[in-house]
Coordinates of C-alpha atoms and ligand atoms in Angstrom, one line a residue:
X161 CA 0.0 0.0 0.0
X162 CA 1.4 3.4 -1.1
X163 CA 2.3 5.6 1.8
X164 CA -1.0 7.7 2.8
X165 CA -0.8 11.4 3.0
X166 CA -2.1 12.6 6.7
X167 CA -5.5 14.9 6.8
X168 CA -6.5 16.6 9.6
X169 CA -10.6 17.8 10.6
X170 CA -13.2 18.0 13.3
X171 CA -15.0 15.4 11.9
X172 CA -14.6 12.5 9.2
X173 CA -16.8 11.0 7.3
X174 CA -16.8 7.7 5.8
X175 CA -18.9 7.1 3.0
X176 CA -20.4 9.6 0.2
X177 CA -23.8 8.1 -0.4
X178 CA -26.6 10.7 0.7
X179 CA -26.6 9.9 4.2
X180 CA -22.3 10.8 4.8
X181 CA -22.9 13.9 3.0
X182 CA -25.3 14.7 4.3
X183 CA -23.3 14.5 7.6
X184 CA -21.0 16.5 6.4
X185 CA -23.1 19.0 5.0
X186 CA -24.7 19.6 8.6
X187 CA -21.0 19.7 10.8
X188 CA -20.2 22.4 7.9
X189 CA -23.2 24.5 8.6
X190 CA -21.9 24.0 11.9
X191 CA -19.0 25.6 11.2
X192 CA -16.8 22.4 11.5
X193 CA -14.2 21.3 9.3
X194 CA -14.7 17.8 7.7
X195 CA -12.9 15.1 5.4
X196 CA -15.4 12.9 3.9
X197 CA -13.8 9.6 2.4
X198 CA -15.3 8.1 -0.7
X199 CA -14.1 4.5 -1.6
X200 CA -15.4 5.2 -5.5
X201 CA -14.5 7.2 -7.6
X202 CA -17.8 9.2 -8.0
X203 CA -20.5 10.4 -5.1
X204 CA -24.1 9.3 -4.7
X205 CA -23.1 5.6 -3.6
X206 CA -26.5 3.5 -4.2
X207 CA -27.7 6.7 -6.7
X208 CA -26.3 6.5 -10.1
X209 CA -27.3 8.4 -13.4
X210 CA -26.7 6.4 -16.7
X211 CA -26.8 8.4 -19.8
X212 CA -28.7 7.2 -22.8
X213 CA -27.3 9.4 -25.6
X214 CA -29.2 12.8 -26.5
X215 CA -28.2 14.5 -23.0
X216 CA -31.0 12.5 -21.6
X217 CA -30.2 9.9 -18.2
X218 CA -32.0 7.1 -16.7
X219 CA -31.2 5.9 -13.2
X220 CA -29.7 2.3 -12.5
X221 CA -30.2 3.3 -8.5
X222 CA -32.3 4.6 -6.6
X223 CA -34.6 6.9 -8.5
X224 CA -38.2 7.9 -6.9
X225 CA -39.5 9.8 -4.0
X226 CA -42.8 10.6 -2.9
X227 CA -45.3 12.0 -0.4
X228 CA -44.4 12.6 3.7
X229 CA -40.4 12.5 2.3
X230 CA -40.6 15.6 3.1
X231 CA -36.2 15.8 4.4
X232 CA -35.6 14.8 0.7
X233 CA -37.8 16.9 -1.0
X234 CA -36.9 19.6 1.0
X235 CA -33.3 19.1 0.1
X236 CA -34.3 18.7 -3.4
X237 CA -35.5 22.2 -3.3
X238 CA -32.8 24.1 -1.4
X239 CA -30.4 22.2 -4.0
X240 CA -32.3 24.0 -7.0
X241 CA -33.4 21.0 -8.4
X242 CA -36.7 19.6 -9.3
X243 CA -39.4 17.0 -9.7
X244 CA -41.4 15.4 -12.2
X245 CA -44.5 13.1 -12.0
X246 CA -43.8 9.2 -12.7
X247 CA -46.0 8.7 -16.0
X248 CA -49.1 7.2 -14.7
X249 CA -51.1 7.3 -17.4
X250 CA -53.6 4.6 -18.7
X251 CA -54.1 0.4 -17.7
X252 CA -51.8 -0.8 -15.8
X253 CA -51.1 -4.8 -15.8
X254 CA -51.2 -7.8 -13.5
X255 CA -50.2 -11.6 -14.8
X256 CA -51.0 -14.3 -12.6
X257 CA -51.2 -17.9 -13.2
X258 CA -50.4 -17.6 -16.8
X259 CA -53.3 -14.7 -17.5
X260 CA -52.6 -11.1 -17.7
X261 CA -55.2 -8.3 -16.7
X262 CA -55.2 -5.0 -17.6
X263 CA -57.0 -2.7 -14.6
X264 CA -56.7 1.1 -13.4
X265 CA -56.2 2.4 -9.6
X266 CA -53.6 0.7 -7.4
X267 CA -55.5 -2.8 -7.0
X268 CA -55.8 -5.2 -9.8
X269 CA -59.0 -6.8 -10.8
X270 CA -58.9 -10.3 -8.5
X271 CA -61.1 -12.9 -7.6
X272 CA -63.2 -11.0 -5.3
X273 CA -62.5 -13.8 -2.3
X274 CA -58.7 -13.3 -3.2
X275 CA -59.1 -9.4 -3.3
X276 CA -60.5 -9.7 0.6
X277 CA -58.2 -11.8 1.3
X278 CA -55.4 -9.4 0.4
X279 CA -57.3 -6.3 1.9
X280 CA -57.3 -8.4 5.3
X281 CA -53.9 -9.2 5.2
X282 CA -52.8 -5.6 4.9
X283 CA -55.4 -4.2 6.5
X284 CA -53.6 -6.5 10.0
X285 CA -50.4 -6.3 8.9
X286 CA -51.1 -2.1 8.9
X287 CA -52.1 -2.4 12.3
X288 CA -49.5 -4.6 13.6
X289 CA -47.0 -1.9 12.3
X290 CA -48.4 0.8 14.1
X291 CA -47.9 -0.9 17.3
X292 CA -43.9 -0.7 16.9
X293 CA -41.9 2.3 18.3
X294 CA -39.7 3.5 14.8
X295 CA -36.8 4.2 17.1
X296 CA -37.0 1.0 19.2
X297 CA -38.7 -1.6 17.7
X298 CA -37.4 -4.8 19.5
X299 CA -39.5 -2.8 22.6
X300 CA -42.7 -3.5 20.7
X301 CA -45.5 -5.3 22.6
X302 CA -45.1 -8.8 20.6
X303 CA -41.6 -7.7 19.6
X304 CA -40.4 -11.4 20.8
X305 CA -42.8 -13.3 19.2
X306 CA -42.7 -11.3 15.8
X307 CA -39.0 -11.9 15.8
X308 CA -39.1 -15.6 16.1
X309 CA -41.0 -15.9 12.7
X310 CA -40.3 -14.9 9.2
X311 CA -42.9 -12.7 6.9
X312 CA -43.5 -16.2 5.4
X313 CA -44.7 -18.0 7.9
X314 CA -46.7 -15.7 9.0
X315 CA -48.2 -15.2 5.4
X316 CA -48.8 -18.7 5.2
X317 CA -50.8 -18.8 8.4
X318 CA -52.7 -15.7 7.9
X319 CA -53.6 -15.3 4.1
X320 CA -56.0 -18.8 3.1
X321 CA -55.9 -18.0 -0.7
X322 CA -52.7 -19.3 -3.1
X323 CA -53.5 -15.8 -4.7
X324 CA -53.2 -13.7 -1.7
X325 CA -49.8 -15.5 -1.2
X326 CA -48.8 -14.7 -4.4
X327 CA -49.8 -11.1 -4.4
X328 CA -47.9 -10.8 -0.6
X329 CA -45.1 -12.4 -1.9
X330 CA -44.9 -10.2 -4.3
X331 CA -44.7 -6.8 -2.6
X332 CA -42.5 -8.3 0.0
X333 CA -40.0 -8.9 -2.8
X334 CA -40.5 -5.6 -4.4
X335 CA -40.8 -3.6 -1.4
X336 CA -37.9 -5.3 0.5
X337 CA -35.7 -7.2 -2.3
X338 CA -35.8 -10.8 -0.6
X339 CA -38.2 -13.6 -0.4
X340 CA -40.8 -13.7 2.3
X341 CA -38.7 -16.9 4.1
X342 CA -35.4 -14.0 4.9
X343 CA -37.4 -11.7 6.6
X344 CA -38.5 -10.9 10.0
X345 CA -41.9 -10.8 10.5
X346 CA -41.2 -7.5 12.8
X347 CA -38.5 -6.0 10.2
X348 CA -41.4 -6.2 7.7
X349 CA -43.3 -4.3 10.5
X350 CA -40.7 -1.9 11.6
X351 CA -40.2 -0.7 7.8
X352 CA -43.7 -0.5 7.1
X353 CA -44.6 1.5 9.9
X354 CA -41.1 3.3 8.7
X355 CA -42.4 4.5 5.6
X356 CA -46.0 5.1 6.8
X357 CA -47.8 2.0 5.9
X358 CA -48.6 -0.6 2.7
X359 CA -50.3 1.7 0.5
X360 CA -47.7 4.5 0.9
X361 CA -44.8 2.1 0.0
X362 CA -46.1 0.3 -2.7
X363 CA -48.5 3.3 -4.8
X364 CA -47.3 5.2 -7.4
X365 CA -49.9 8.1 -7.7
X366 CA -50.2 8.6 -3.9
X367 CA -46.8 7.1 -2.5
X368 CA -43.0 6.1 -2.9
X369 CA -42.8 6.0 -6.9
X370 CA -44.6 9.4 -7.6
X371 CA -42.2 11.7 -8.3
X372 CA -38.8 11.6 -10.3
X373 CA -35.8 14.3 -10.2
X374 CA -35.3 16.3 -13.0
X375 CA -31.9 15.0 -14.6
X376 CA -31.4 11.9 -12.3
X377 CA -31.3 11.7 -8.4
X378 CA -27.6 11.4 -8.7
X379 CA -27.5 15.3 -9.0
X380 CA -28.7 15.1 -5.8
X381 CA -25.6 13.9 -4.0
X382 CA -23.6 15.3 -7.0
X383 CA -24.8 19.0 -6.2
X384 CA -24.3 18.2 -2.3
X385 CA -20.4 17.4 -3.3
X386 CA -20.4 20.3 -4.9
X387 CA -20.7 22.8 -2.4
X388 CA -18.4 20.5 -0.1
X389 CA -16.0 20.7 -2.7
X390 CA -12.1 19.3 -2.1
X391 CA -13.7 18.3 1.6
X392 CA -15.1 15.1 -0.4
X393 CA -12.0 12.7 -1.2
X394 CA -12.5 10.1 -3.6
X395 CA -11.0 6.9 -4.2
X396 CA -10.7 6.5 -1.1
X397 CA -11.4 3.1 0.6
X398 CA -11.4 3.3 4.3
X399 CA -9.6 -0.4 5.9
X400 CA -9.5 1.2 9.3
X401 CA -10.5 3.1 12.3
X402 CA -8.3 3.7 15.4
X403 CA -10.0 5.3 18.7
X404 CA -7.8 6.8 21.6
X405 CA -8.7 8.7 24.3
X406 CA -8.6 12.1 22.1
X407 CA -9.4 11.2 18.5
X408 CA -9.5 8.9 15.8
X409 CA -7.6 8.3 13.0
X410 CA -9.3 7.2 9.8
X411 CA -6.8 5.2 7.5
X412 CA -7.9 4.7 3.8
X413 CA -5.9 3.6 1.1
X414 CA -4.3 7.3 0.1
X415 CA -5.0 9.2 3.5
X416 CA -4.9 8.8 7.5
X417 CA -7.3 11.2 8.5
X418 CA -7.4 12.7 12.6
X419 CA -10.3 13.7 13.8
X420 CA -12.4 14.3 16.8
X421 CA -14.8 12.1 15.7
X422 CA -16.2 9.9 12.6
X423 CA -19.4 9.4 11.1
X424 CA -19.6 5.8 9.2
X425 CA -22.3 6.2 6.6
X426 CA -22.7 2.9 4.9
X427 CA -24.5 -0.2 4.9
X428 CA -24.2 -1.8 8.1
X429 CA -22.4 -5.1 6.3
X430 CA -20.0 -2.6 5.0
X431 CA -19.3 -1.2 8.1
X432 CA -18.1 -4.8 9.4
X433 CA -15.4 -4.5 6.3
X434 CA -13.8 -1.9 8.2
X435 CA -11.1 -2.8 11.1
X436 CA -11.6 -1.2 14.3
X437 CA -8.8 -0.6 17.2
X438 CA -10.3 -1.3 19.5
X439 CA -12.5 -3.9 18.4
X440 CA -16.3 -2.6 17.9
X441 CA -18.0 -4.7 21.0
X442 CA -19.8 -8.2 20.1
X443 CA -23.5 -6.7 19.9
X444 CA -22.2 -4.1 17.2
X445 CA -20.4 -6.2 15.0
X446 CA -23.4 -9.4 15.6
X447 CA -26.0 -6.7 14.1
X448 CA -23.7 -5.8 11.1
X449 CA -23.7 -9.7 10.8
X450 CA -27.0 -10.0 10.4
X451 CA -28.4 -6.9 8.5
X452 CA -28.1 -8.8 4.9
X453 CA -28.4 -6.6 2.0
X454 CA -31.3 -7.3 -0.6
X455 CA -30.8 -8.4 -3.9
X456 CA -31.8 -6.2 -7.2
X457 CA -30.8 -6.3 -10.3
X458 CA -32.4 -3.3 -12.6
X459 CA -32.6 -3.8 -15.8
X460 CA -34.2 -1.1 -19.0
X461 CA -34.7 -1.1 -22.4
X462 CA -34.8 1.5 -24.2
X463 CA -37.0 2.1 -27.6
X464 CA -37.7 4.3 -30.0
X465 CA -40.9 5.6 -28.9
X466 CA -42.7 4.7 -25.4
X467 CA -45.1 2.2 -28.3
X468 CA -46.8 0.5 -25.4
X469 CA -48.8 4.6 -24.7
X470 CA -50.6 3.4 -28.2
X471 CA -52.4 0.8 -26.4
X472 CA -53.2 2.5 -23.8
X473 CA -50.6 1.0 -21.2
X474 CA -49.0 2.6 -18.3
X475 CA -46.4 0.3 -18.4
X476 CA -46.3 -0.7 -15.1
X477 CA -46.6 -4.2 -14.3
X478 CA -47.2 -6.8 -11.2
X479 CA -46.1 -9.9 -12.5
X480 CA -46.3 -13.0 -10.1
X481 CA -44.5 -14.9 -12.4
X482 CA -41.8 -13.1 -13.4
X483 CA -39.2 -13.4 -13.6
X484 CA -39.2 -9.8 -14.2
X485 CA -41.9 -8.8 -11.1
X486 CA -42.4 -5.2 -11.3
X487 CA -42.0 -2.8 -14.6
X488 CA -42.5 0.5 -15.1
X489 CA -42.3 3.1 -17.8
X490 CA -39.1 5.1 -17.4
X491 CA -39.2 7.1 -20.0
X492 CA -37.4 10.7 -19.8
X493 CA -40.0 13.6 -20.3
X494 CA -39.1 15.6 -23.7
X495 CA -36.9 12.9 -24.6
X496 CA -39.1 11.2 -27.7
X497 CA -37.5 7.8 -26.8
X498 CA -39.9 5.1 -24.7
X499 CA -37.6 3.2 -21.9
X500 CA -38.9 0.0 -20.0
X501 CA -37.7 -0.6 -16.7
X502 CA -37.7 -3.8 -14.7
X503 CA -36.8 -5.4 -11.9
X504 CA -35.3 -8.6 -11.2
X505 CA -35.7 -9.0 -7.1
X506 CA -34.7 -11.4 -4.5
X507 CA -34.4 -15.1 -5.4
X508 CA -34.9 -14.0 -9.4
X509 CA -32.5 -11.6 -9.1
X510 CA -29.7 -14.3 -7.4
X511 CA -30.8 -16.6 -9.7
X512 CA -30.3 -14.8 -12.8
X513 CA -27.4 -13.3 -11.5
X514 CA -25.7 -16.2 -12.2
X515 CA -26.8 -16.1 -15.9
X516 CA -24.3 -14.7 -18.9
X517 CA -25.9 -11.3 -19.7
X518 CA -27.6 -12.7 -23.0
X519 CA -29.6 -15.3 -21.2
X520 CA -30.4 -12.7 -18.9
X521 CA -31.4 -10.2 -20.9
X522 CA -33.4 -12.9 -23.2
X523 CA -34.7 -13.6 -20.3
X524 CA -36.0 -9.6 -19.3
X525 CA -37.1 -9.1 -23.2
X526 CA -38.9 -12.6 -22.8
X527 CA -41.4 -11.1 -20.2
X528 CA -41.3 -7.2 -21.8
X529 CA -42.8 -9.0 -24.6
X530 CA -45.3 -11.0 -23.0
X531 CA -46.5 -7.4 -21.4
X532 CA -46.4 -5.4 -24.2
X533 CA -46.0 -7.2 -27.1
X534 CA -43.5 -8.0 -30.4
X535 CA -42.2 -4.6 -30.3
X536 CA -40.6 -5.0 -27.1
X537 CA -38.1 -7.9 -28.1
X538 CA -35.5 -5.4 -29.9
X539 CA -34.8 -2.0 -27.9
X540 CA -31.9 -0.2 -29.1
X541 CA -30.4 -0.3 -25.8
X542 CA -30.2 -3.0 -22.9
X543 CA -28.9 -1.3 -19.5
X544 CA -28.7 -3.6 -16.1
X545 CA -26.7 -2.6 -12.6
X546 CA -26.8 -5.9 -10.4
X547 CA -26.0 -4.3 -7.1
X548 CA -24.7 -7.2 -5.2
X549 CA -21.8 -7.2 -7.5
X550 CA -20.9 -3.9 -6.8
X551 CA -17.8 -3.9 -4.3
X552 CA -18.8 -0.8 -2.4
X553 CA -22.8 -1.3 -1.9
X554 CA -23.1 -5.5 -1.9
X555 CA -26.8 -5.7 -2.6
X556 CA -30.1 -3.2 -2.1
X557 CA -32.3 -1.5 -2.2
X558 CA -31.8 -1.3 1.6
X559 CA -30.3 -3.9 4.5
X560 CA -33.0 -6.2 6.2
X561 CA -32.8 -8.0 9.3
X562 CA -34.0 -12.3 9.7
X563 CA -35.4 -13.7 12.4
X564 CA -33.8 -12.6 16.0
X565 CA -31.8 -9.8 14.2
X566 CA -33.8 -6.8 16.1
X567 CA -34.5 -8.5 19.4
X568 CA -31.0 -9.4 20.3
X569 CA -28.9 -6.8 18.6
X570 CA -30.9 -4.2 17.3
X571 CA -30.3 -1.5 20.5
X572 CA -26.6 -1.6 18.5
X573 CA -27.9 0.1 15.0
X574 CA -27.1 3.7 16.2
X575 CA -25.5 3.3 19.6
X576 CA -22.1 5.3 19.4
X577 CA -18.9 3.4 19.9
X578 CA -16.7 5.7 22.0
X579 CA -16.2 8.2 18.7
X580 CA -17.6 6.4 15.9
X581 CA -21.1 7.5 15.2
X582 CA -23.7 5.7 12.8
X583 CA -25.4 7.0 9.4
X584 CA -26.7 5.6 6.7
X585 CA -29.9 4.9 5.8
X586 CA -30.7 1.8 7.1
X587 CA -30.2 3.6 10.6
X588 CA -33.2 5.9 9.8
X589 CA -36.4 5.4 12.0
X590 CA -38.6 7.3 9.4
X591 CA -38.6 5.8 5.4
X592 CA -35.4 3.6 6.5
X593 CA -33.9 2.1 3.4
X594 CA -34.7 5.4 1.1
X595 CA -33.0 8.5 0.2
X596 CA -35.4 10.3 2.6
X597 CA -33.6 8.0 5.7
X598 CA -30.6 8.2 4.1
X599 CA -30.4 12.1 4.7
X600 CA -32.2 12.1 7.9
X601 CA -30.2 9.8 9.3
X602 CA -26.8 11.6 8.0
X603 CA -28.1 15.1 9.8
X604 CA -28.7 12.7 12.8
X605 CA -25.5 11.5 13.4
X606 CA -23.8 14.7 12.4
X607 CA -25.7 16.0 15.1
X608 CA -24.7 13.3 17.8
X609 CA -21.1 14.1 17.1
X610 CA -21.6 17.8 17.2
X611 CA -23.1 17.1 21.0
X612 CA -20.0 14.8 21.9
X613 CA -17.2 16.0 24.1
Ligands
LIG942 C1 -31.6 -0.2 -7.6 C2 -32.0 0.7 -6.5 C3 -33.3 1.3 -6.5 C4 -33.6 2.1 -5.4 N1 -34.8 2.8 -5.4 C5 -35.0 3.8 -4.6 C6 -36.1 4.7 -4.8 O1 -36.7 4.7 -5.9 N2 -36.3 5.7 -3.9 C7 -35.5 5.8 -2.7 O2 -35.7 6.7 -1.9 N3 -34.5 4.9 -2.5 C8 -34.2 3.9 -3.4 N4 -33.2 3.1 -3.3 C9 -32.4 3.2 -2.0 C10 -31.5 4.5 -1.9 O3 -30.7 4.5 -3.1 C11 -30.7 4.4 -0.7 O4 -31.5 4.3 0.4 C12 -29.7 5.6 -0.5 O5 -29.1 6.0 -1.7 C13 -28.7 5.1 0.6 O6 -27.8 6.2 0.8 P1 -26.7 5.9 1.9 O7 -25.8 7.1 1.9 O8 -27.3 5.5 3.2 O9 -25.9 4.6 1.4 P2 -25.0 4.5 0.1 O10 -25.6 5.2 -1.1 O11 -24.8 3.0 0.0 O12 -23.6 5.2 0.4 C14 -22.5 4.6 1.0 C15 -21.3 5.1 0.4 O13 -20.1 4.6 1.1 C16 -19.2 4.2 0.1 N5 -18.3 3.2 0.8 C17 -18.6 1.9 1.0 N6 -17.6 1.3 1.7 C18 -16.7 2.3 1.9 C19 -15.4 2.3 2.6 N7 -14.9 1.3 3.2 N8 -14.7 3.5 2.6 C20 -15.2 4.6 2.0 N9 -16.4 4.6 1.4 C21 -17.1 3.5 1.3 C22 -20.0 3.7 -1.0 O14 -19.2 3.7 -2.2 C23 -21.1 4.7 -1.1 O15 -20.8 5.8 -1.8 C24 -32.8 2.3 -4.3 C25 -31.5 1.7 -4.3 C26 -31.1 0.9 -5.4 C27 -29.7 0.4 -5.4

């Protein structure tokens, strides 16, 4: 390793996703110094712009926010930039069991037993959720005994119809990247109750997917870097972190930054890549054991017109057979050119991860097709990120915890270590695992090492 030059600042900051600059963002306000260490060599982390030719971008991260995000809106605002709405326009579709429905509104048109079955299921699973404290939720009434079972088995005890199943499984995997059998039954609470319930997760018109930013959410972090200017270092891997009784020091592979303090803004299994002096106690390092990353891979297609607006489609898709689940229409406002965008989540995404990108994206025009017909077999463009592969995030959209995660080592997710402080967005309470936590959660722990001696 080449020898690192030495940095000195009130405050470092590991990590430029949204949530470590926005740390930095707040100890600057503050009037303290900062040195925020990037291991890529771009910001935005999990938030990444992909140009498609004609000065127009799609998104191969995150990409949407929505009503009651109102830190990230906000931010979008005081950053100049702007919104626009998701196109939303016309049927949308839902295949099950080999048929495929067109309907409007959020709900598809089911077998009306299956369609009660569903609205009972959220309709408990709603009130459950409300019953868990956002900032402690292994102190929720039934904590212990929605710890001890999956989202599965619960599912399986709770919906009676093979469709409701399907139509649960389905949001679980879109909502939370992973197959019903990986998740706590309370982390499926905790987050639902995070982002204010079922509806506002999974709607487009009135929740999560409404809104887009004008020229990708990547110029969200990108405009944030900007004003931080030579305070962000790039390139910048951090391997360890060293506490004494004064400081830290923050050794990456070009720089050994001192500090007072550090914010660690990254995915807690990330965090557990970093070596600490002294050791980070059991309970700490036990969470960042358990809080797995989902799996995505997103995939688009880009056309020469948005065709499927002929017939009258939205574009988006439910899809419980996959094994493309979840479409949308991503096209770029202005831009004359239709794009298709998919999802490949939890086991489908593992599973044709481990595909050549031909079979895969075969596979992802295969069910493009099937939705919208002949023309969708030749785009002019196939894009994909598969995020588990990526070094520096391992997996998305957000962390989740199993079975036992929260009840025995959850009181560790933001609990200081002597002078190491916690961001990142899977340490939000409110819309944990989005930008909107992401930032909240920066500010948060910017503030906690503000109030440290
Ligand atoms: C495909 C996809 C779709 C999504 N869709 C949405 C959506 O529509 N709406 C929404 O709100 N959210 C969405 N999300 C989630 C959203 O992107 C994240 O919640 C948010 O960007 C997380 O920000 P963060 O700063 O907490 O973490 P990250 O963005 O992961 O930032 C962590 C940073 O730390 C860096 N890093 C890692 N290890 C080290 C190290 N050792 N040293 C130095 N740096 C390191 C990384 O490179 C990265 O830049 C999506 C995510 C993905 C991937």
């Amino acid at each position: 390793m080449a020898q690192q030059s030495e940095l000195e600042a009130d405050i470092a900051v590991v990590g430029a996703g949204l949530s470590g600059l926005a740390a930095a963002r707040r100890l600057v306000a503050y009037g303290r110094s900062v040195v925020v260490l990037e291991a890529r060599d771009r910001v935005g982390g999990r938030l990444l712009n992909e140009p498609i030719g004609g000065g127009a971008v799609v998104e191969v991260g995150g990409q949407w926010v929505g009503p009651t995000q109102d830190r990230v809106l906000a931010v979008i605002d005081e950053l100049g930039l702007s919104t626009y709405a998701t196109y939303d326009e016309g049927d949308k579709l839902f295949e099950m069991n080999g048929r495929i429905r067109r309907y409007r509104g959020e709900v598809p048109r089911l077998n009306p037993v299956v369609l009660a079955d569903i609205a009972q299921a959220q309709f408990r699973l709603d009130r459950m959720s409300r019953t868990v404290p956002l900032e402690r939720p292994w102190e929720a009434r039934n904590a212990e005994q929605w710890d001890r079972e999956t989202f599965a088995s619960w599912m399986h005890r709770n919906v009676r119809t093979a469709g409701g199943r399907a139509f649960c499984t389905l949001v679980c995997e879109a909502v939370w990247a992973v197959h019903p059998a990986d998740l706590s039954l309370l982390h499926f609470l905790f987050y639902n109750a995070s982002g204010g319930g079922l509806d506002r997760l999974i709607s487009t018109d009135a929740g999560a997917q409404k809104w887009r930013v004008t020229d990708g959410s990547q110029r969200i972090a990108e405009r944030m870097a900007e004003d931080l200017g030579e305070q962000v270092v790039l390139s910048s891997p951090v391997r360890r972190i060293e506490q004494h009784s004064t400081g830290v020091a923050v050794t990456s592979d070009r720089h050994r930054v001192r500090a007072a303090h550090v914010v660690v803004a990254l995915p807690p299994t990330l965090t557990n890549r970093i070596a600490y002096d002294p050791p980070l106690p059991g309970i700490r390092d036990q969470l960042c054991q358990r809080y797995a990353q989902g799996t995505v891979i997103k995939t688009m297609a880009v056309y020469p017109e948005p065709f499927w607006r002929e017939d009258g489609l939205s574009g988006q898709v439910t899809s419980a057979t996959g094994p493309v689940k979840v479409c949308f229409d991503n096209s770029v406002p202005g831009d004359g050119r239709g794009v298709l965008l998919g999802f490949l989540e939890g086991n489908q995404a593992r599973t044709l991860g481990q595909l050549p990108l031909a079979e895969r994206r075969e596979q992802v025009l295969d069910c493009f097709t099937r939705m919208f017909g002949p023309r969708a077999a030749k785009p002019k463009t196939y894009i994909e990120r598969s995020w588990a592969e990526e070094e520096w995030t391992r997996g998305c959209y957000g962390g989740f915890l199993p079975p036992g995660g929260w009840t025995g080592h959850g009181r560790a997710i933001r609990e200081p270590v002597g002078r190491v402080h916690w961001a990142g967005t899977e340490t939000a309470t409110v819309w944990n695992g989005y930008m909107d936590g992401a930032l909240t959660a920066g500010e948060r722990a910017a503030d906690e090492a503000l109030a440290a001696r």
